[in-house]
Short mmCIF file of C-alpha atoms in Angstrom, two decimals:
data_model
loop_
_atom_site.label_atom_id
_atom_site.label_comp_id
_atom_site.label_asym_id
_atom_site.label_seq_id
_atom_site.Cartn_x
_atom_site.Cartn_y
_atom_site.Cartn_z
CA UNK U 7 70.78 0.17 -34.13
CA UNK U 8 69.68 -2.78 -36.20
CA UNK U 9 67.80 -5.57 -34.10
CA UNK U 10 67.34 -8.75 -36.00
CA UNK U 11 64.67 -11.61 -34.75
CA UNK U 12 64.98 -15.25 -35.50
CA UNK U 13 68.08 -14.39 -37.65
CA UNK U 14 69.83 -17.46 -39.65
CA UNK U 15 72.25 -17.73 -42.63
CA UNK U 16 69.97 -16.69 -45.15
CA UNK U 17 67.09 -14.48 -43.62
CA UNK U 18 65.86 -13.27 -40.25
CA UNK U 19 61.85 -13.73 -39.69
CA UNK U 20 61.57 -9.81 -38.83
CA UNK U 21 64.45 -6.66 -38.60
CA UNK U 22 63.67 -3.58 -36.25
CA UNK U 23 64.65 -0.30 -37.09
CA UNK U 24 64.39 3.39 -36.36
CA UNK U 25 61.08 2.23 -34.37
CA UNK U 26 59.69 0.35 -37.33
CA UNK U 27 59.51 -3.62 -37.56
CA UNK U 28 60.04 -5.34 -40.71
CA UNK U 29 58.58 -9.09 -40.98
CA UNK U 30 59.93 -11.66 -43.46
CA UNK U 31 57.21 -13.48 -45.49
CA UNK U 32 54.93 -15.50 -43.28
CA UNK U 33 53.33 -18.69 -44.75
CA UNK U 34 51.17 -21.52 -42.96
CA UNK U 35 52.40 -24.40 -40.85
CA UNK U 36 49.85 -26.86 -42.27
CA UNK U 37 49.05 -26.19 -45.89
CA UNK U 38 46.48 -28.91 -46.00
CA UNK U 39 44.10 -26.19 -45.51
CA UNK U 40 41.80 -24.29 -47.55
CA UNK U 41 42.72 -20.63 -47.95
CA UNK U 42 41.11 -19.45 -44.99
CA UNK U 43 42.75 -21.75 -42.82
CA UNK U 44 46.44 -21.01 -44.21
CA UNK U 45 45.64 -17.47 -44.11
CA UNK U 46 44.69 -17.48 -40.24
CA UNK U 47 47.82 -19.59 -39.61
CA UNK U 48 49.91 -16.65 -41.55
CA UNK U 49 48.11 -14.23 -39.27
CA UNK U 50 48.70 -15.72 -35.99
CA UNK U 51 52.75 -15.96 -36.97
CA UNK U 52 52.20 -12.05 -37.87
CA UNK U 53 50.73 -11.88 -34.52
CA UNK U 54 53.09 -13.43 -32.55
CA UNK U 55 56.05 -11.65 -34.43
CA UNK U 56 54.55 -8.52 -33.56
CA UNK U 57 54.49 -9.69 -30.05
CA UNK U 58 58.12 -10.39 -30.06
CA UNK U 59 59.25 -6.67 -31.14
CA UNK U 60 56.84 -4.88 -29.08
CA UNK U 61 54.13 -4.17 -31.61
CA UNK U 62 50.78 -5.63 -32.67
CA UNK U 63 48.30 -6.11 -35.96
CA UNK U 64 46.85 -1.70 -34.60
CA UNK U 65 50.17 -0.31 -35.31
CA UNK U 66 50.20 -2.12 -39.27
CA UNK U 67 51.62 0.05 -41.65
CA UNK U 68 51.94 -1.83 -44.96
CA UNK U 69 50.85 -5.57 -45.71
CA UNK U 70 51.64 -7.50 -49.04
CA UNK U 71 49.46 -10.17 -49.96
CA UNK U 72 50.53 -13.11 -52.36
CA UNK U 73 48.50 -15.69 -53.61
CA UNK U 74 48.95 -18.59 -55.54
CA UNK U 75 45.40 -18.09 -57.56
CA UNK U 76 44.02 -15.23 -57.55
CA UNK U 77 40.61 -17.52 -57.25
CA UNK U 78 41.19 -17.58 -53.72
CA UNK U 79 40.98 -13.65 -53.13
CA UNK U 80 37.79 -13.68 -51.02
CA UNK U 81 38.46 -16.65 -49.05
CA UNK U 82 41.78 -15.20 -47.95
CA UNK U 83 39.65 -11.41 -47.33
CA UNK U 84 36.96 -12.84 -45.39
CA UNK U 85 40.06 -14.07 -42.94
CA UNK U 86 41.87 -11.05 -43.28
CA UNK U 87 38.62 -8.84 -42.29
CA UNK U 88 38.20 -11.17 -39.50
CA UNK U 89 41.58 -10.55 -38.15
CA UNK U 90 42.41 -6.67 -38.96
CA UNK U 91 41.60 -4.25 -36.61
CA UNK U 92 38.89 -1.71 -37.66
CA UNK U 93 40.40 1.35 -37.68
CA UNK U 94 43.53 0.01 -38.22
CA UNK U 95 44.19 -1.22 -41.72
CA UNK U 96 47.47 -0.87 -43.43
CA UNK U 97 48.08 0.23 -46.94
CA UNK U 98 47.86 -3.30 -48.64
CA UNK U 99 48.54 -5.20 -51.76
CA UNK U 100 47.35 -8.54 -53.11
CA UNK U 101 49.56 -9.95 -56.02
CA UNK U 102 48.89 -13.59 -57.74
CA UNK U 103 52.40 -15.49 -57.29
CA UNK U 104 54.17 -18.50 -57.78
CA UNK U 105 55.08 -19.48 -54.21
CA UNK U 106 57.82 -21.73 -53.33
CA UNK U 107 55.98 -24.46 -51.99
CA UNK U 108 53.28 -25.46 -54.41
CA UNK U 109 50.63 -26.48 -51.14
CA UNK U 110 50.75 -23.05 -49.81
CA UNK U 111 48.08 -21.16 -51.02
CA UNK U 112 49.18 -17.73 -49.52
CA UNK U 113 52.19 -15.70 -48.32
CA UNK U 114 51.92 -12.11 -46.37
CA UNK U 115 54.54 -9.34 -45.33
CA UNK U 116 53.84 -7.07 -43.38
CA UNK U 117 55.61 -3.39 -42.08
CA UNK U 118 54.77 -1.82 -38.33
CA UNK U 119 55.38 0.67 -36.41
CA UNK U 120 57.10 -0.24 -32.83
CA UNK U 121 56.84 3.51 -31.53
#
């Protein structure tokens, strides 16, 4: 059984299957912010995706990171070590990319288990 979440014409925000939840990129709300502030908006919609399929940030199993300049790498890490679990990290790649909204400084998908 496929379970899709938030599903519209062209995406859904996260698909469950065989016990593993797959989330769509997540990118911030307000992208006024620095990188540390759009980062822990894209981390709180992780979070409350999780929520929504029964999982949460402990049961990560792959993240992928993308960033408009790479210059922002440790702004974006020193949120991201804030927020992971220790313990917990996933297997994780950080890629510079051209994003589709020019303001938003990062993007992040991310693979858990549900069982």
């Amino acid at each position: 059984m496929i379970q899709r979440i938030d599903a519209g014409n062209r995406m859904s925000e996260a698909v469950v299957h065989n016990g593993v939840a797959y989330l769509a990129g997540q990118i911030p709300e307000d992208a006024t912010q620095d990188i540390e502030g759009q980062t822990r908006q894209v981390l709180a919609e992780i979070d409350a995706l999780l929520a929504k399929v029964g999982s949460d940030k402990t049961r990560l199993l792959r993240a992928e990171i993308f960033l408009r300049d790479m210059a922002d790498f440790a702004g974006m890490n020193r949120a991201w070590d804030a927020w992971v679990v220790p313990g917990h990290a996933p297997a994780r790649a950080t890629v510079q990319a051209h994003l589709a909204n020019a303001a938003w400084k990062v993007e992040i998908v991310v693979t858990a288990a549900i069982e």
